[in-house]
PDB file of C-alpha atoms in Angstrom:
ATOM      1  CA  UNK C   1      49.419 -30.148 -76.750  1.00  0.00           C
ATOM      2  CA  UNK C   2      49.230 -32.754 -73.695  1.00  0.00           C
ATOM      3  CA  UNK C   3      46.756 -32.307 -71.267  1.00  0.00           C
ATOM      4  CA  UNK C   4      46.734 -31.969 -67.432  1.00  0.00           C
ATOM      5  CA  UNK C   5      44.499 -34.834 -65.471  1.00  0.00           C
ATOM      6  CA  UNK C   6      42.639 -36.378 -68.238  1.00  0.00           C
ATOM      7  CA  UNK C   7      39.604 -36.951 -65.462  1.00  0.00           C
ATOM      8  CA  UNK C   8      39.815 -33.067 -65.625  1.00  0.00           C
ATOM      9  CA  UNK C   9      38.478 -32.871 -69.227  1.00  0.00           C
ATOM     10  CA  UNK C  10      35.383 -34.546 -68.455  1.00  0.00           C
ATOM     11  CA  UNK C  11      34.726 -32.759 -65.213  1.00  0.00           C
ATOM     12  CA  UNK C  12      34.654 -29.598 -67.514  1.00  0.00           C
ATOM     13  CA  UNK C  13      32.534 -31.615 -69.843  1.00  0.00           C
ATOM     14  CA  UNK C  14      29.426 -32.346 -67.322  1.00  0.00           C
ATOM     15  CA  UNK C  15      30.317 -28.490 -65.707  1.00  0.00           C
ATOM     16  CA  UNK C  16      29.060 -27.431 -69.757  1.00  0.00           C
ATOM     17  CA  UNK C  17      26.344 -30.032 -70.010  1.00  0.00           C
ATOM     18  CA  UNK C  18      25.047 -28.735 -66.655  1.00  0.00           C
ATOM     19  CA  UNK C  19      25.612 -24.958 -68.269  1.00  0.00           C
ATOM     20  CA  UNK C  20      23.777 -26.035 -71.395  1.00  0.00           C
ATOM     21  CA  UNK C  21      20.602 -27.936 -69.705  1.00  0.00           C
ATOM     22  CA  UNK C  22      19.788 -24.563 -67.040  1.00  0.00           C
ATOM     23  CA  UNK C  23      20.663 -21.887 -70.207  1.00  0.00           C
ATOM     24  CA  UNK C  24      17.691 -24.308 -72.084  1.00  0.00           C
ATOM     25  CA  UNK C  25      15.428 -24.542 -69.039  1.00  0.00           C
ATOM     26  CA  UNK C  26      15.619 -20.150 -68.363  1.00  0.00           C
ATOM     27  CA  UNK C  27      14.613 -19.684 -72.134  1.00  0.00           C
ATOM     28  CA  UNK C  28      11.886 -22.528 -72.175  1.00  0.00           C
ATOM     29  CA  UNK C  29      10.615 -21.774 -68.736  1.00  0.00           C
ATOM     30  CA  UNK C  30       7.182 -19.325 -69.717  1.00  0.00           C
ATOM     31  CA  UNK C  31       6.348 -22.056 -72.836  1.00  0.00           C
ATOM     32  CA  UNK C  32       4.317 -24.762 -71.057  1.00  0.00           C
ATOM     33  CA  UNK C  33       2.826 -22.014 -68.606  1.00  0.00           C
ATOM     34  CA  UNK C  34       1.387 -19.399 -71.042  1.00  0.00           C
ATOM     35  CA  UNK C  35      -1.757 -18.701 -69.587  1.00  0.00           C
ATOM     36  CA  UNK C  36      -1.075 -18.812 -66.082  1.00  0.00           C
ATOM     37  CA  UNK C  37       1.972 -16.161 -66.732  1.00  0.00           C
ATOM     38  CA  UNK C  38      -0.204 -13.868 -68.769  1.00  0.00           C
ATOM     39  CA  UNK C  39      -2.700 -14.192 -66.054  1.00  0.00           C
ATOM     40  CA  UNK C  40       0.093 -13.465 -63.369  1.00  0.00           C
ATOM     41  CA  UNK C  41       1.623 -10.490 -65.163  1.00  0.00           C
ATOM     42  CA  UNK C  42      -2.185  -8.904 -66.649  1.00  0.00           C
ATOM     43  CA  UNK C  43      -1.067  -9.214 -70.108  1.00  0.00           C
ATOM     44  CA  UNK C  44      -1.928 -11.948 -73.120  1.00  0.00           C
ATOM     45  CA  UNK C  45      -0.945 -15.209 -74.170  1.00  0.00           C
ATOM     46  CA  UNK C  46       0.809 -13.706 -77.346  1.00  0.00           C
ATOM     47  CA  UNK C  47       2.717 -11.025 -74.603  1.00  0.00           C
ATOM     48  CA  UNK C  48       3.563 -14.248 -72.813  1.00  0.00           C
ATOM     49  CA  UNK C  49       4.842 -15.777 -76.403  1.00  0.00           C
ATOM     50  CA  UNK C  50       7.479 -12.993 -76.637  1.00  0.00           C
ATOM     51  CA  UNK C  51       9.365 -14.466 -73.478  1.00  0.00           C
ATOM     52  CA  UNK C  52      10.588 -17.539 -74.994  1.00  0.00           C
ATOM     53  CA  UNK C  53      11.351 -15.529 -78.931  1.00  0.00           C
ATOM     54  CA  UNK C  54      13.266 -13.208 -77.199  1.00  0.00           C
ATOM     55  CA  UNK C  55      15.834 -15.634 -76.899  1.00  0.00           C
ATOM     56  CA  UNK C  56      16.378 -17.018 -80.510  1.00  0.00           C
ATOM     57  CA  UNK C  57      16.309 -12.880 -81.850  1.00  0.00           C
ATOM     58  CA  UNK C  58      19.126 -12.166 -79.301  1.00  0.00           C
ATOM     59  CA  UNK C  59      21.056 -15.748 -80.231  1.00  0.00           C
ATOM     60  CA  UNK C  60      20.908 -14.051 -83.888  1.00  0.00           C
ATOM     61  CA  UNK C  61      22.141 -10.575 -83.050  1.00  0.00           C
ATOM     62  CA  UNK C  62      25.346 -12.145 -80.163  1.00  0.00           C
ATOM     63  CA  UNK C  63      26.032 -15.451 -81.963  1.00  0.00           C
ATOM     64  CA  UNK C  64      28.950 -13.762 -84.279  1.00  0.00           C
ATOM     65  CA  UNK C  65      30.152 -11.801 -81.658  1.00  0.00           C
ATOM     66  CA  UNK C  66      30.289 -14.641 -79.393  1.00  0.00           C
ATOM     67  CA  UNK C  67      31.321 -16.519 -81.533  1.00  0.00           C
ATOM     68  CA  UNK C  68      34.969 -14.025 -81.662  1.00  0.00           C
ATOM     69  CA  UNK C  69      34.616 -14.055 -77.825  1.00  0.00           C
ATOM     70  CA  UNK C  70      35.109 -17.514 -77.631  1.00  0.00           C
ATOM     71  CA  UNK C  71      37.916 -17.561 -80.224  1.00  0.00           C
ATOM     72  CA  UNK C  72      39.879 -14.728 -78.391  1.00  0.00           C
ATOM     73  CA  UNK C  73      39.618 -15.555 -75.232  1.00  0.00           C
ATOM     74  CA  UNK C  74      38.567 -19.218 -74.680  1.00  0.00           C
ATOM     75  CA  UNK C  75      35.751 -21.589 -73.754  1.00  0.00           C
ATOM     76  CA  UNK C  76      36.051 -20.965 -70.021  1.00  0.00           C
ATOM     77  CA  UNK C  77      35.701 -17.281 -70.337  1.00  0.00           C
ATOM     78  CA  UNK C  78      33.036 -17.332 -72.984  1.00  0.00           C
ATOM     79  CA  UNK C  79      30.987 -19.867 -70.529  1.00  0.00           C
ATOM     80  CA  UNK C  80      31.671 -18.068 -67.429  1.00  0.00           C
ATOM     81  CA  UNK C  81      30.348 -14.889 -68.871  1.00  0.00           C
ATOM     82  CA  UNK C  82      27.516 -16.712 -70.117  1.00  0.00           C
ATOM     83  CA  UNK C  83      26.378 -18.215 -67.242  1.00  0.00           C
ATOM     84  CA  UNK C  84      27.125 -14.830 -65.607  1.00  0.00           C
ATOM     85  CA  UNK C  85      24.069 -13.640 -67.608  1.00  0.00           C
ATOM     86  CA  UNK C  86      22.247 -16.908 -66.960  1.00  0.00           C
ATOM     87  CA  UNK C  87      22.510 -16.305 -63.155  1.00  0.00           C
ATOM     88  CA  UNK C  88      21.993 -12.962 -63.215  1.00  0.00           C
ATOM     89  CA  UNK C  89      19.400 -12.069 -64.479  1.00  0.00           C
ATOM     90  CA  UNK C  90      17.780 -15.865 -64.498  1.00  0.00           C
ATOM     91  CA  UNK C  91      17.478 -14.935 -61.024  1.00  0.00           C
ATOM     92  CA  UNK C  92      16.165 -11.515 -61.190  1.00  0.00           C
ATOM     93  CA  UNK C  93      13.550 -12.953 -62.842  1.00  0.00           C
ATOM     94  CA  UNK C  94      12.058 -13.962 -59.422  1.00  0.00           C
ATOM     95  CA  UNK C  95      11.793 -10.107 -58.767  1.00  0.00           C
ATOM     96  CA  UNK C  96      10.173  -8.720 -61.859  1.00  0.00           C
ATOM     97  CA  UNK C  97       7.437  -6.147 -61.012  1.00  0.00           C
ATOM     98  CA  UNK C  98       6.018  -5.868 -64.464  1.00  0.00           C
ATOM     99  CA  UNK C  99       5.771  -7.679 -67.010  1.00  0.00           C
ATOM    100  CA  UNK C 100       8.380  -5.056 -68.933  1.00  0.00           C
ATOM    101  CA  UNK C 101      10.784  -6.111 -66.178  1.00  0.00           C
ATOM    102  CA  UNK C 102      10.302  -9.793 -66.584  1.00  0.00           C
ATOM    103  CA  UNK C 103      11.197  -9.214 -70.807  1.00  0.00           C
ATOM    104  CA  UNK C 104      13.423  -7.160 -70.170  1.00  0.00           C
ATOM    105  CA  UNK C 105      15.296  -9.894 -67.883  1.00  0.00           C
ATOM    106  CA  UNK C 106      14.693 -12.802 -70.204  1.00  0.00           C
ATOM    107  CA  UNK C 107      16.234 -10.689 -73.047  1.00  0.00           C
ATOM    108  CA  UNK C 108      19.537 -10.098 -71.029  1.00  0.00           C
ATOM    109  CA  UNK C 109      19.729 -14.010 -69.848  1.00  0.00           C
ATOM    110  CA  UNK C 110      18.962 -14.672 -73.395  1.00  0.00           C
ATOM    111  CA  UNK C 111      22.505 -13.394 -73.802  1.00  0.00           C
ATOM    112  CA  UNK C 112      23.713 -16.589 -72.065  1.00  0.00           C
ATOM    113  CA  UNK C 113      22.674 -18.866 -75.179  1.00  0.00           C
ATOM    114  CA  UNK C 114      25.507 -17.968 -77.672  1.00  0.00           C
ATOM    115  CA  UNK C 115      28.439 -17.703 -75.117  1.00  0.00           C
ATOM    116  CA  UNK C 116      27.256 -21.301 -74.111  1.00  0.00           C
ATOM    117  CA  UNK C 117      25.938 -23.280 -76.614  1.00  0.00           C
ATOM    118  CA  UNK C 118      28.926 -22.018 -79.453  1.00  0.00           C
ATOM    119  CA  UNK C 119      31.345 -22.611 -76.832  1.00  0.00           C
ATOM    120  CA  UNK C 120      31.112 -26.427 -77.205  1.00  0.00           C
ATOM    121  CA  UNK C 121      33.411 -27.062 -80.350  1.00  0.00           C
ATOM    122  CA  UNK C 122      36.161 -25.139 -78.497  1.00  0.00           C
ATOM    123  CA  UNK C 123      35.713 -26.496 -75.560  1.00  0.00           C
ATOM    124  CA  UNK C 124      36.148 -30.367 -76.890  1.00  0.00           C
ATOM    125  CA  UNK C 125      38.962 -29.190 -79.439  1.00  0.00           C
ATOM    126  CA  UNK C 126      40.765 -27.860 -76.356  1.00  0.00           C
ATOM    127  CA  UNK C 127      40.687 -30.575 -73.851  1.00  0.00           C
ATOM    128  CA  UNK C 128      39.190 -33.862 -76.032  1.00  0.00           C
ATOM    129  CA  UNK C 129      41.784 -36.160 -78.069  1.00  0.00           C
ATOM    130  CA  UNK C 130      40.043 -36.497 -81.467  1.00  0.00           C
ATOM    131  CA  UNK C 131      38.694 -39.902 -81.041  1.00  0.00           C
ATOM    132  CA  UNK C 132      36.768 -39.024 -78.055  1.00  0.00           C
ATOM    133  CA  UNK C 133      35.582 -35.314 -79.400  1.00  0.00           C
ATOM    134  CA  UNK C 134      32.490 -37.401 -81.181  1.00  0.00           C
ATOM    135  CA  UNK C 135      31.336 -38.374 -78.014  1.00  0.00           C
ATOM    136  CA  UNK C 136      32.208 -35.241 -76.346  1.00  0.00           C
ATOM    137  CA  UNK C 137      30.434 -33.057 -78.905  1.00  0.00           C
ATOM    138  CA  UNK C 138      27.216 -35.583 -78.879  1.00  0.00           C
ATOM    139  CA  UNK C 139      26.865 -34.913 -75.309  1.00  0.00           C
ATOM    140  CA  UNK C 140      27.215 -31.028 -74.808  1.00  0.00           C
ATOM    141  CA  UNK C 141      24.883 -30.479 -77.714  1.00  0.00           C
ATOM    142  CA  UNK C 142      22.339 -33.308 -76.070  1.00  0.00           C
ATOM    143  CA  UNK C 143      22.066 -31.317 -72.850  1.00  0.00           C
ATOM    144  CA  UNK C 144      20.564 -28.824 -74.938  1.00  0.00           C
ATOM    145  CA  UNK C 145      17.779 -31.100 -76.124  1.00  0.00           C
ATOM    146  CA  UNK C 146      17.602 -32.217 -72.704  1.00  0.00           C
ATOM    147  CA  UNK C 147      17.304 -28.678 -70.902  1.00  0.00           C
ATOM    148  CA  UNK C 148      14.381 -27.837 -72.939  1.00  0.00           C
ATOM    149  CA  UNK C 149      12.810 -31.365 -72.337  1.00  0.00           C
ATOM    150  CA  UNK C 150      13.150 -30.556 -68.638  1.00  0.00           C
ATOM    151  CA  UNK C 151      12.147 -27.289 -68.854  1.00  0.00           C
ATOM    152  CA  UNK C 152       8.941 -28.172 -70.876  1.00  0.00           C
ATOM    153  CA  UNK C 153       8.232 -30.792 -68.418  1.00  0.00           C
ATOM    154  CA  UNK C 154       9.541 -29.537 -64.889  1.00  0.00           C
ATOM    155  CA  UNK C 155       7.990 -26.303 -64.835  1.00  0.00           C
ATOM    156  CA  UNK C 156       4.463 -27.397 -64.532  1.00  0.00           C
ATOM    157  CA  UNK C 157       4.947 -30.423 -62.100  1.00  0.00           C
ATOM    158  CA  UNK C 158       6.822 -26.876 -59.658  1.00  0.00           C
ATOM    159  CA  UNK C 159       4.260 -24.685 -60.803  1.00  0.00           C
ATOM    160  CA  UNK C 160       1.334 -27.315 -59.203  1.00  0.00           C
ATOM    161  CA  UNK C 161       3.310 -27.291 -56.196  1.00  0.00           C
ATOM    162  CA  UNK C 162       4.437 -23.660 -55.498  1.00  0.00           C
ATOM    163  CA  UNK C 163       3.833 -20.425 -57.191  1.00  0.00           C
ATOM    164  CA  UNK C 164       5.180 -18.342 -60.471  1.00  0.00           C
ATOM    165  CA  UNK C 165       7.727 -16.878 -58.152  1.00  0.00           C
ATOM    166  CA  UNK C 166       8.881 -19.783 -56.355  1.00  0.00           C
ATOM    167  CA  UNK C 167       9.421 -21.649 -59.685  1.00  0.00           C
ATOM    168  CA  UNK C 168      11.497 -18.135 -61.371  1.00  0.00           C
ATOM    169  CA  UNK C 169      13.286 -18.412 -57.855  1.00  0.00           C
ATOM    170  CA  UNK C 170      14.379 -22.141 -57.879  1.00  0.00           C
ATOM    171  CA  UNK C 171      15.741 -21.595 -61.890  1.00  0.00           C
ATOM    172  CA  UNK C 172      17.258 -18.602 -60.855  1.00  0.00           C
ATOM    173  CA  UNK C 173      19.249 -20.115 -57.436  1.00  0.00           C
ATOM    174  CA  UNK C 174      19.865 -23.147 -59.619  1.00  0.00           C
ATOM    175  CA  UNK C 175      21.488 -20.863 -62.811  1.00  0.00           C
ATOM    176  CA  UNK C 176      23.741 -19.069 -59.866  1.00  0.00           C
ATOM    177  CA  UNK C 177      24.924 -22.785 -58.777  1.00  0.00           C
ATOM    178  CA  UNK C 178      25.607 -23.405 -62.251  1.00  0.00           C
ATOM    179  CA  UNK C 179      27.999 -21.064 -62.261  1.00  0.00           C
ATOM    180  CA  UNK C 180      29.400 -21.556 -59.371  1.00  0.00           C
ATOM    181  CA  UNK C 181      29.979 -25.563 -60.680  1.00  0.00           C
ATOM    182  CA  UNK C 182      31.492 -24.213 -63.515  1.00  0.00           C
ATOM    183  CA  UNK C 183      33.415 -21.529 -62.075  1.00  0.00           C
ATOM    184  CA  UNK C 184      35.354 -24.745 -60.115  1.00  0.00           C
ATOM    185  CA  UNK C 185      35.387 -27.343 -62.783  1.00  0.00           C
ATOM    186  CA  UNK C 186      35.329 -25.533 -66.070  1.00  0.00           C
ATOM    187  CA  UNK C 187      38.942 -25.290 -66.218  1.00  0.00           C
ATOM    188  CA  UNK C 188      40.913 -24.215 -69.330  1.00  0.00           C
ATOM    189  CA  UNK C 189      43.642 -27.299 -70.207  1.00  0.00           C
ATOM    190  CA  UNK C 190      47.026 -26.943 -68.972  1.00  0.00           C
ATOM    191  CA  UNK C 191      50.037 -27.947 -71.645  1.00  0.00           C
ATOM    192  CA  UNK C 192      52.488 -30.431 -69.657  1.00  0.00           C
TER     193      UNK C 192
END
C-alpha cells in the first residue's frame, strides 16, 4: 500500500512519542514524591506505593484485549481511546478528595498504557516502509524510557515550586493536550 504525504508518517510518529512520554509521566508521577503524597492524602508510604502498581496489574489484565482493539480497529483508534483515559482521568486526578478517589483515578488512566504503548508495532507497520520501521520502532518505545525519566525527575523540581495539586493539574492539562495533538496528527495512512 502507498502512502499519503510521507512527512505525514512522522508527524503521527512524534503525536505517539508525545502519547507515550505523558502515559509514562501519569503512572510514574506519585514515585519520587512518596512521602509528601502520603502526607497529603493521611495515608502511608506503602498506600502511596499502590499508585504507581496499579498501573502494571491493569497493563496485565487490558494488554490482550488491547491488544485485539488495536488489531480491529487500528492504531489511531486504539491511541485515541487511550489517551482518552490518559486525559481523563490524568486530569481528574487534580480533584481527588480522598485518597480512594486518587486510586481509583490512577487505576482508570492506567488503562491508557496498553492502548498506547502496544499500539506502536501497528502504528510503524501501517505508515513506515520497512527500512525505516527500525528507527521508527526505536523511537516510540524510547519515549517510554524517556516519560518515566521525566516523570521521575520533573515532578519534584514542580512539586518545590507549586503544590500536589498544581503538579496533578499541569499532568492532567498536559495529558488533555496530548490528545488533542494526537487527535490532529495521529492520522491513519491513506492508500493512493
Amino acid at each position: 500500500m502507498q502512502l499519503s504525504h510521507p512527512s505525514l508518517r512522522w508527524l503521527a510518529l512524534i503525536a505517539y512519542i508525545l502519547a507515550g512520554i505523558f502515559c509514562q509521566v501519569i503512572w510514574i508521577t506519585f514515585a519520587p514524591i512518596l512521602s509528601i503524597t502520603a502526607q497529603a492524602y493521611g495515608v502511608t508510604q506503602t498506600d502511596v506505593g499502590n499508585l504507581s502498581t496499579v498501573f502494571p496489574l491493569v497493563y496485565v489484565v487490558i494488554s490482550i484485549p488491547a491488544g485485539y482493539f488495536i488489531d480491529s480497529h487500528g492504531f489511531r483508534k486504539a491511541i485515541l481511546l487511550g489517551t482518552g483515559f490518559m486525559a481523563v482521568f490524568g486530569l481528574l486526578r487534580a480533584f481527588s478528595p480522598n485518597f480512594t478517589f486518587l486510586l481509583i483515578f490512577q487505576a482508570l488512566a492506567g488503562v491508557s498504557q496498553p492502548f498506547i504503548n502496544n499500539s506502536i508495532s501497528k502504528l510503524v507497520k501501517s505508515w513506515f516502509p520497512q527500512k525505516e520501521s527500525g528507527l521508527a520502532t526505536g523511537l516510540g518505545t524510547l519515549s517510554l524510557f524517556v516519560g518515566m525519566i521525566l516523570g521521575l525527575v520533573l515532578t519534584p523540581v514542580l512539586l518545590d515550586a507549586s503544590s500536589l495539586n498544581a503538579v496533578l493539574l499541569v499532568y492532567g492539562v498536559s495529558a488533555v493536550a496530548v490528545f488533542a495533538v494526537f487527535y490532529f496528527l495521529g492520522k491513519e495512512p491513506k492508500a493512493a
